[in-house]
C-alpha cells in the first residue's frame, strides 16, 4: 500500500510517528519526506494495513494537519523491515512549513530537572515543540536548511536524533548545552557582561532593580521589565509610547488568574501551541499599575512559549511586562546588531543568543468573543499554516494587504497563505520586510503570483509596491469590498450576500473616505445599499489623529453654528487656539475630505464624552469608548438615540445634540456610551433588514475593524439572528486590516477568472 500525505506533515514528528506505528502494526516498508508531503509504502496483512491507515488519520501528532491522503495499492516488493528513507526533492513544492510551537511539557520537565543534560538549557526542543517557520530557510525541512545548520550535534543529541522511538527522532533543531546555541548578556555598549555565565540570576536581580531588558525570542526581540508603575513609566518615556497598552507575560495559568478574569475558552487560547497574546479583562485594576494599560479594563496576556521565557519566569516574580521591540512603525527587530543599534537608548541590558532568526514574526493577538476565537493579529504560531478556501484557484493570486497592519495573502488551489504581520507600510524597512517575506513564501510554496489585487488608494505605499510585482494582470480592489470578500472567503461562502462593513479608513469609489458601508454583492462586484451620511474629515490625517476635531466637525454638521458654540464650550479649555483655526476651515470647507468612517464616528463620541481627545495609537478613542461597556448587560432593551435612514443614507447627526443634552443633564458617561452603541447597532440592523427585503439575500457578513468591539458585535449578531438572517464572521483572519489581503486575493482571482471566460 502506498500513501501520499499532504498537509502540515514535516517538522512535526510525523515520520517517527509513522515509523513507530509501522512497528506496532507489524508492517514493512519505508517513509520519506518529499517536497510536497510525506510518502509511505507499507506491506503486511490486510487487517494490519487497515489498522495502520486508520491510525494515521486518527492518532497523528498534535502539531500535524492532514489535508489529503492518496491511497494506492502497488505490487509487493517484500521489504524486510521498516526504514526512514532520505528526503527527496521533486519539482512540485507544496509541503506546508509548520508554524512555531510553544515549548512542550516534556521539554519543560527536562530543563527543570537538575540531572538532565538539558537542565536550564534555553534552546531545548523536540518534534512536538520549538521554532519552525522562523528558522527555516528552505524546504524540505532538514537541519541544514534552517538557521541551526551551523551547529553540529554532539554525540548524545545525534543519538536521540537517530533513535526512531525517541521524542527527538529527526527533530531538526535539537540542541543541548554541549552543542547548541548559547545565551549571553551584553550591555548598551555591546560588551559582554561578566556575569553571563549566571545569566538567570543576573536577570532577576537587575529586573528587580528596575532595569529594562531587550530579549531575543523566537520571532524577534522583546522589551521586558518589572510590573511597576515607575519602571513602566520609564519604559514608556524611552520608547515614546505614552498610552498603547503593554502585554504581560505570566508564569502560568495560576498567575494569569491572579490578575485577570479567565474563562475555560480563554485558558485554552492561552495554552495553544501557537501561544498567542490573549486579550483578557482585568480582575482588579488596583493590582495592575495604570501604566500597563492606561484607561482600559482589558489587558494582553501571554504565557512563556520558549524555554528561555520559561526560565526567566521561574525567578522571584510570576509576571513581567513583555512587549515587541520595534521602533515606532518599524518591523520587529531580529538581529543582534540591529537590536543593539536601535535599542541602546531604551534597554539597559540585552539577552542575546547565536541562533539566528530567519523570518521576523511578531506575537499573535487573539480574543475570545462569545467563546469563539477572534484574531486581532494572526502571526507567530499560526503562520504559515494556510486558510482553507471554498473555491480552488488555478492560478496563484496575491492580495497585497492594507497600508496598516499589513499582511499579504497568496491563494493557490484551495489554500490561502497569509504572511506574518508586516505592520505599517510607510518605511524602507517595512518595504524590505514585505519583499523579504514575499520571496520566502514564493520559495516555500512554489507560488509565483500571476495576478495581483491591491487597494484602490492612489497614494498608499502598498499600491506602489504592487506596481513592482511582476504579473499578468493587476486589479484594484475597493477597501471595504476586500473586507467583505475576506469574510466570505474565510467562511467558504460563494453566494451573493449582504455585508455590514464597519471600519476606520478606506478609499471609496467616489474618492471620499468610506468606513460605514452596508453592501450587497459577491467576490466580483458590490453595490452600496446604505452608507453613513458624509461628514467632513478635517485635514485628512489630522482628523484621524484628533478625535476632538472630528467631534467639532460632527457638531457643526449636525447643529450648525449652535454646534460650534457647544464645541467651544466643551473643547475650548483644551484646544482654544486650534479650535478657532478649525472652525474657519470647517465653515469654508477647506482642506477637508468627506467621510462615512465608523471609526471617526466613535472617535467623535469619545471626544465629546471627554474619554479621549487624541489618538496616540490606532483605534485608541474607539477602544477606550467601547471598554466602558465591558460589564454592560448584552440583553437589556436597547435605548438608541434618534437617527435617520433615508435614500441610501444612515444619518447619525441627531445623535450629537441628544448626547449634548444628556451630558447637560448629568447622565452617566457609561449610559451615554451604551445608548450610542445601541444607536449604531439599531441602524445597522434596520438597514440590513431593508437591504434584505430589497435583494432577497439572507446572509450577512460582518467585517471591518470596528467589529473588534465586543458589545457591538454580540448585540448586532444576536439581533440579526432574531431576524432569521445568517451571520458570517471572520474566523481564521482578523476582521480588521490584517485580514484584508485575503479579500483582495479572492476578488482579484474572481475578476481574472470572469475575464478569462472559463
Ligand atoms: Zn518538546
Ligand atoms: Zn547536544
Ligand atoms: Fe479597513
PDB file of C-alpha atoms and ligand atoms in Angstrom, residues 117-118 121 143 152-158 160 174-180, ligand 2:
ATOM      1  CA  UNK A 117      21.577  17.167  30.252  1.00  0.00           C
ATOM      2  CA  UNK A 118      19.105  19.889  29.161  1.00  0.00           C
ATOM      3  CA  UNK A 121      19.088  24.995  28.697  1.00  0.00           C
ATOM      4  CA  UNK A 143      18.548  20.867   9.624  1.00  0.00           C
ATOM      5  CA  UNK A 152      26.974  20.259  14.702  1.00  0.00           C
ATOM      6  CA  UNK A 153      25.036  17.984  17.081  1.00  0.00           C
ATOM      7  CA  UNK A 154      27.004  16.294  19.855  1.00  0.00           C
ATOM      8  CA  UNK A 155      27.012  12.523  20.284  1.00  0.00           C
ATOM      9  CA  UNK A 156      24.096  12.440  22.742  1.00  0.00           C
ATOM     10  CA  UNK A 157      21.922  14.704  20.553  1.00  0.00           C
ATOM     11  CA  UNK A 158      22.872  12.722  17.465  1.00  0.00           C
ATOM     12  CA  UNK A 160      18.391  10.882  20.107  1.00  0.00           C
ATOM     13  CA  UNK A 174      17.743  19.582  18.524  1.00  0.00           C
ATOM     14  CA  UNK A 175      20.400  21.082  20.715  1.00  0.00           C
ATOM     15  CA  UNK A 176      21.919  20.875  24.170  1.00  0.00           C
ATOM     16  CA  UNK A 177      24.442  22.918  26.168  1.00  0.00           C
ATOM     17  CA  UNK A 178      27.268  20.844  24.623  1.00  0.00           C
ATOM     18  CA  UNK A 179      26.476  21.550  21.001  1.00  0.00           C
ATOM     19  CA  UNK A 180      23.792  24.195  20.599  1.00  0.00           C
TER      20      UNK A 180
HETATM   21 ZN1  LIG B   2      23.985  18.203  22.037  1.00  0.00          ZN
END
